[in-house]
Coordinates of N, CA and C and ligand atoms in Angstrom, one line a residue:
X1 N 112.3 101.6 92.6 CA 111.1 100.4 92.0 C 109.9 101.2 91.1
X2 N 109.6 100.7 90.2 CA 108.6 101.2 89.4 C 107.0 101.7 90.3
X3 N 105.7 102.0 90.0 CA 104.4 102.2 90.8 C 104.2 101.7 89.4
X4 N 103.0 101.4 89.8 CA 101.6 101.0 88.8 C 101.2 102.5 88.5
X5 N 100.5 102.1 87.4 CA 99.6 103.7 86.9 C 98.4 104.1 87.8
X6 N 97.9 102.6 88.7 CA 97.0 102.6 89.5 C 97.7 104.0 90.7
X7 N 98.7 104.0 91.4 CA 99.3 105.0 91.6 C 99.3 106.2 91.5
X8 N 100.0 106.4 90.4 CA 100.2 107.4 89.5 C 98.6 108.6 89.6
X9 N 97.6 108.0 89.0 CA 96.5 108.3 89.5 C 96.1 109.0 91.1
X10 N 96.5 108.1 91.4 CA 96.0 108.7 92.8 C 97.1 109.3 93.7
X11 N 98.3 109.4 93.2 CA 99.2 110.1 93.2 C 98.8 112.0 92.6
X12 N 98.9 111.3 91.8 CA 98.0 112.9 90.5 C 96.6 113.5 91.6
X13 N 96.2 113.3 92.1 CA 95.0 113.8 93.2 C 95.0 114.2 94.4
X14 N 96.8 114.0 94.7 CA 97.0 114.6 96.3 C 97.4 115.7 95.5
X15 N 96.9 116.8 96.8 CA 97.4 118.6 96.7 C 98.6 118.7 97.0
X16 N 99.3 117.6 97.7 CA 101.0 117.9 98.0 C 101.9 117.7 97.0
X17 N 101.5 116.7 96.0 CA 102.3 116.9 94.9 C 101.7 117.7 93.3
X18 N 100.5 119.1 94.1 CA 100.6 119.6 92.9 C 101.1 120.7 92.4
X19 N 102.3 121.2 92.9 CA 103.0 121.9 92.7 C 103.6 120.9 91.5
X20 N 103.4 119.8 91.4 CA 104.5 119.6 90.1 C 104.1 119.8 88.8
X21 N 104.7 119.8 87.7 CA 104.8 119.2 86.7 C 104.2 118.1 86.1
X22 N 103.4 117.4 85.4 CA 103.8 115.7 84.8 C 105.4 114.9 84.4
X23 N 105.9 115.6 84.2 CA 107.5 115.2 83.7 C 107.9 115.3 84.8
X24 N 107.4 116.3 86.5 CA 108.4 115.8 87.7 C 107.9 115.2 88.7
X25 N 106.3 114.8 88.5 CA 105.9 113.7 88.8 C 105.7 112.9 88.5
X26 N 106.0 112.2 87.3 CA 106.1 111.0 86.9 C 108.0 110.3 87.6
X27 N 108.7 111.5 87.6 CA 110.3 110.9 87.2 C 109.6 110.7 89.3
X28 N 109.1 111.2 90.2 CA 109.1 111.1 91.3 C 108.4 109.9 91.3
X29 N 107.1 109.5 90.8 CA 106.3 108.6 91.4 C 107.5 107.6 91.1
X30 N 108.7 107.6 90.0 CA 109.5 105.7 89.9 C 110.0 105.7 91.2
X31 N 110.3 106.5 91.9 CA 111.5 106.2 92.7 C 111.1 105.3 94.3
X32 N 109.3 105.8 93.6 CA 108.4 105.3 94.8 C 107.7 104.0 95.1
X33 N 106.8 103.6 96.2 CA 106.3 102.3 95.4 C 105.4 101.9 96.5
X34 N 104.6 100.8 96.1 CA 102.7 101.8 96.5 C 102.9 99.9 98.1
X35 N 102.5 100.2 99.1 CA 102.4 99.4 100.3 C 101.3 99.7 100.6
X36 N 100.8 97.7 100.6 CA 99.2 98.4 101.4 C 99.1 98.3 103.0
X37 N 98.8 98.4 103.7 CA 98.1 98.0 105.1 C 97.5 97.6 105.8
X38 N 97.1 95.9 106.3 CA 95.9 96.0 107.1 C 95.5 96.7 108.4
X39 N 94.2 97.0 107.9 CA 93.5 97.3 109.8 C 94.3 97.0 111.2
X40 N 95.0 97.9 112.2 CA 95.8 97.3 112.7 C 97.0 97.2 112.5
X41 N 97.7 97.3 111.4 CA 99.1 97.6 111.3 C 99.7 98.5 111.9
X42 N 101.1 98.6 112.2 CA 101.8 99.2 112.6 C 102.9 99.8 110.8
X43 N 102.6 100.3 110.9 CA 103.3 101.2 109.7 C 105.3 102.0 110.4
X44 N 104.6 102.7 111.3 CA 105.9 102.9 111.8 C 105.9 102.9 113.2
X45 N 106.8 102.2 113.4 CA 107.2 102.1 114.8 C 108.0 103.1 116.4
X46 N 107.0 103.5 117.2 CA 108.4 104.4 117.8 C 109.7 103.6 118.1
X47 N 110.5 104.6 117.6 CA 111.9 104.0 118.5 C 112.8 103.4 117.8
X48 N 112.3 103.0 116.1 CA 113.0 102.1 115.2 C 113.4 103.3 114.7
X49 N 114.6 103.1 113.9 CA 115.5 103.6 112.9 C 114.6 103.7 111.4
X50 N 114.4 105.0 111.3 CA 113.2 105.8 110.1 C 114.2 105.6 108.7
X51 N 113.6 105.0 108.0 CA 114.3 104.7 106.3 C 112.7 105.0 105.3
X52 N 112.2 105.1 106.3 CA 111.0 105.7 104.6 C 110.1 107.6 105.4
X53 N 109.3 107.9 103.8 CA 108.4 108.7 104.0 C 107.3 107.9 103.0
X54 N 106.1 108.0 104.3 CA 105.0 107.4 103.4 C 103.9 108.9 103.5
X55 N 103.9 108.4 102.5 CA 102.2 109.4 101.9 C 100.8 108.2 101.7
X56 N 99.9 109.5 102.2 CA 98.4 107.9 101.8 C 97.9 108.2 101.1
X57 N 98.0 107.5 100.2 CA 96.6 107.3 99.2 C 94.6 106.5 99.5
X58 N 95.2 106.1 100.5 CA 93.9 105.9 100.7 C 93.9 105.0 102.4
X59 N 92.8 105.1 103.2 CA 92.6 104.9 104.1 C 93.0 106.2 105.2
X60 N 93.1 105.3 106.4 CA 93.5 106.6 107.8 C 94.6 105.8 108.0
X61 N 95.3 106.5 108.6 CA 96.8 105.9 110.0 C 96.5 107.0 111.5
X62 N 96.9 105.8 112.3 CA 96.4 107.1 113.6 C 98.4 107.0 113.7
X63 N 98.4 108.3 114.6 CA 99.7 108.5 115.4 C 99.5 108.6 116.4
X64 N 99.8 107.3 117.7 CA 100.5 107.3 118.5 C 101.6 107.4 119.0
X65 N 101.7 108.0 120.5 CA 102.7 107.5 121.2 C 102.5 107.7 122.8
X66 N 102.8 106.5 123.3 CA 102.6 105.9 124.8 C 101.7 106.0 124.2
X67 N 101.1 105.5 123.7 CA 99.4 104.9 123.8 C 98.2 106.3 123.7
X68 N 98.9 107.3 123.4 CA 98.3 108.3 122.8 C 98.3 108.8 122.3
X69 N 96.7 109.4 121.2 CA 96.9 109.8 119.8 C 96.6 110.9 119.8
X70 N 98.0 111.0 118.4 CA 98.3 112.4 118.1 C 97.7 113.2 117.0
X71 N 97.3 112.1 116.4 CA 96.7 112.5 115.0 C 96.0 111.7 114.3
X72 N 95.1 112.1 113.9 CA 94.7 111.1 112.4 C 95.3 111.9 111.6
X73 N 95.5 110.5 110.0 CA 96.5 111.1 109.3 C 95.7 110.6 107.9
X74 N 95.0 111.1 107.2 CA 93.6 110.3 106.0 C 95.2 110.4 104.4
X75 N 93.8 110.5 103.8 CA 94.5 110.7 102.0 C 94.6 112.2 102.0
X76 N 96.3 111.8 101.3 CA 96.8 113.5 100.6 C 97.5 112.8 101.8
X77 N 97.4 113.8 103.1 CA 98.7 113.6 104.5 C 99.8 112.7 104.4
X78 N 101.5 113.4 104.7 CA 102.1 112.4 105.1 C 102.9 111.8 106.3
X79 N 103.2 110.9 106.4 CA 104.0 110.5 107.7 C 105.3 110.0 107.3
X80 N 106.6 110.4 108.5 CA 107.9 109.5 108.5 C 108.7 110.5 107.8
X81 N 108.7 112.7 107.8 CA 109.4 112.6 107.5 C 110.7 113.3 108.8
X82 N 110.0 113.2 110.2 CA 110.2 113.2 111.0 C 111.9 113.0 111.5
X83 N 111.8 111.8 111.3 CA 112.5 110.9 111.3 C 114.8 111.1 109.8
X84 N 113.5 111.6 108.6 CA 114.3 111.0 107.4 C 114.7 112.9 108.0
X85 N 114.4 113.7 108.4 CA 115.2 115.1 108.9 C 116.0 115.3 109.5
X86 N 116.1 114.3 111.2 CA 116.7 114.5 111.9 C 117.7 113.4 112.1
X87 N 117.4 112.7 111.7 CA 118.4 111.3 112.0 C 118.0 110.4 113.4
X88 N 117.0 110.8 113.6 CA 116.8 110.2 115.2 C 115.2 109.7 114.7
X89 N 115.7 108.6 116.0 CA 114.5 107.0 115.6 C 113.5 108.1 115.7
X90 N 111.8 106.9 115.1 CA 110.9 107.6 114.3 C 110.0 107.7 116.2
X91 N 109.5 108.9 116.2 CA 108.5 109.4 117.0 C 107.6 108.8 117.7
X92 N 107.0 108.8 116.8 CA 105.7 107.9 117.8 C 105.3 106.2 116.3
X93 N 104.2 105.8 117.3 CA 103.4 104.4 115.8 C 103.0 105.8 114.6
X94 N 102.4 105.1 113.8 CA 101.5 105.3 113.0 C 101.3 103.7 112.6
X95 N 99.9 104.0 113.0 CA 99.1 102.4 113.0 C 98.0 102.3 111.7
X96 N 97.7 102.1 111.1 CA 96.6 101.9 110.3 C 94.8 101.5 110.8
X97 N 94.4 102.5 110.6 CA 92.8 102.3 111.3 C 91.8 101.3 110.3
X98 N 92.1 101.8 109.1 CA 91.5 100.6 107.8 C 92.1 100.0 107.3
X99 N 92.0 99.2 105.8 CA 93.3 98.9 104.6 C 93.5 100.4 104.3
X100 N 94.4 100.4 104.7 CA 95.8 101.8 104.0 C 96.7 101.5 102.8
X101 N 96.4 102.7 101.9 CA 97.7 102.3 100.6 C 98.6 103.6 100.6
X102 N 99.4 103.2 100.8 CA 101.0 104.0 100.9 C 101.4 104.7 100.1
X103 N 102.2 105.1 99.5 CA 102.8 105.6 98.0 C 104.7 105.5 99.3
X104 N 105.4 105.3 99.1 CA 106.4 105.5 100.3 C 107.5 105.5 99.6
X105 N 108.9 106.3 100.3 CA 110.2 106.7 99.5 C 111.4 106.2 100.5
X106 N 112.8 106.1 99.7 CA 113.3 105.6 101.2 C 114.2 106.8 100.9
X107 N 114.9 107.4 102.0 CA 114.9 108.3 103.4 C 116.6 108.7 101.9
X108 N 116.6 107.8 100.7 CA 117.7 108.8 100.3 C 117.3 109.5 99.0
X109 N 115.9 109.2 98.3 CA 114.9 109.3 97.8 C 114.5 110.6 98.1
X110 N 113.9 111.0 99.4 CA 113.6 111.9 100.2 C 114.1 112.7 99.8
X111 N 115.3 113.0 100.1 CA 116.4 113.6 99.7 C 116.9 114.4 98.9
X112 N 116.5 113.8 98.2 CA 117.3 114.3 96.7 C 115.7 115.2 96.2
X113 N 114.6 114.7 96.9 CA 113.1 115.5 96.5 C 113.7 116.5 97.4
X114 N 113.6 117.0 98.8 CA 113.1 117.9 99.0 C 114.6 119.2 98.0
X115 N 115.6 118.3 98.1 CA 116.6 119.4 97.3 C 116.1 119.8 95.8
X116 N 116.2 119.6 95.3 CA 115.0 119.3 94.1 C 113.8 120.1 93.8
X117 N 112.9 119.8 94.8 CA 112.1 120.5 94.3 C 111.7 121.2 95.6
X118 N 111.9 122.4 95.9 CA 111.9 123.7 97.3 C 109.6 123.4 96.9
X119 N 109.0 123.6 96.4 CA 108.0 123.9 96.7 C 107.8 122.8 97.3
X120 N 107.8 121.5 97.2 CA 106.9 121.0 98.1 C 108.3 120.3 99.6
X121 N 109.0 121.4 99.9 CA 110.0 121.8 100.8 C 108.6 122.2 101.3
X122 N 108.5 123.6 101.0 CA 107.9 124.1 101.7 C 105.6 124.1 101.8
X123 N 105.8 123.2 101.7 CA 104.2 122.8 101.5 C 103.8 121.4 102.2
X124 N 105.4 120.5 102.9 CA 105.7 120.1 104.3 C 105.9 121.2 105.4
X125 N 106.5 122.1 105.4 CA 107.2 122.7 106.2 C 105.7 123.3 106.8
X126 N 104.5 123.7 105.7 CA 103.6 124.4 106.4 C 102.7 123.3 107.8
X127 N 102.9 122.1 106.6 CA 101.8 120.8 107.4 C 102.7 120.6 108.6
X128 N 104.2 120.9 108.5 CA 105.0 120.0 109.4 C 104.0 121.8 110.6
X129 N 104.3 122.7 111.1 CA 104.2 123.9 111.6 C 102.5 123.6 112.1
X130 N 101.5 123.1 111.0 CA 100.3 123.0 111.5 C 100.3 122.6 112.7
X131 N 101.0 120.9 112.6 CA 101.0 120.5 113.9 C 102.1 120.5 115.1
X132 N 102.6 121.4 115.1 CA 103.5 122.0 115.8 C 102.8 122.2 116.9
X133 N 101.5 123.7 116.3 CA 101.3 124.6 116.3 C 99.6 124.2 117.1
X134 N 99.1 121.9 116.6 CA 98.2 121.9 117.4 C 98.7 120.9 118.2
X135 N 99.5 120.3 118.4 CA 100.8 119.9 119.5 C 100.4 120.7 120.9
X136 N 100.6 122.4 120.4 CA 100.7 123.5 121.6 C 99.6 123.3 122.5
X137 N 98.7 123.4 120.9 CA 97.6 123.4 121.9 C 96.8 122.6 122.8
X138 N 97.2 121.4 122.9 CA 96.6 120.6 123.0 C 96.6 120.8 124.8
X139 N 95.4 120.5 125.4 CA 95.6 120.3 126.6 C 96.3 119.5 127.8
X140 N 96.7 118.3 126.9 CA 96.9 117.5 127.6 C 98.7 116.8 127.2
X141 N 99.4 118.2 126.0 CA 100.8 117.5 126.4 C 101.1 118.8 126.9
Ligands
CMP1 P1 108.9 110.3 112.1 O1 108.9 110.6 113.8 O2 109.3 110.1 111.0 O3 108.0 108.8 113.0 C1 106.2 109.0 113.5 C2 106.0 109.7 112.3 O4 104.4 110.3 113.2 C3 106.4 111.2 112.6 O5 107.5 110.9 111.9 C4 105.4 112.8 111.8 O6 104.9 112.2 110.8 C5 103.9 111.7 112.6 N1 104.0 113.1 114.1 C6 104.5 112.8 114.9 N2 103.8 113.7 115.8 C7 102.6 113.6 115.3 C8 101.8 114.8 115.4 N3 102.0 115.3 116.9 N4 100.8 115.5 115.0 C9 100.7 114.5 113.9 N5 102.2 113.5 113.3 C10 103.2 113.3 114.2

């Protein structure tokens, strides 16, 4: 589904995509769509099958597992990668804390993205490792 020009300019400003040239960015944009969530909406539900990868364009969302807050994510940060990588159910809930706009792609677009854009995969891995380290150092985990 094609995205609006608005999504294009928002995505252009997200550091996650800074390694892409204009042509690749345009190609990628065409594969995703913008999704709007109200404060309190569950974007991803723990235990469900994952079919999307999400990048926050505006707003804020909280990652919660069994009521415990694992992280707060905002503009430029992504979620939903775990289920798409290992095909297991969603590991946590992700809930919009305020009106939140995401750019979302399907699991199959995500797979081809990772295959053809190693820089994106590396950037994503760095963020995943950062989250893992934060989770390891959390006194309550
Ligand atoms: P997924 O398991 O597909 O769906 C829930 C998402 O929450 C998960 O992918 C990650 O993107 C995100 N997530 C899970 N655990 C954490 C964490 N400890 N810190 C930040 N994000 C997380």
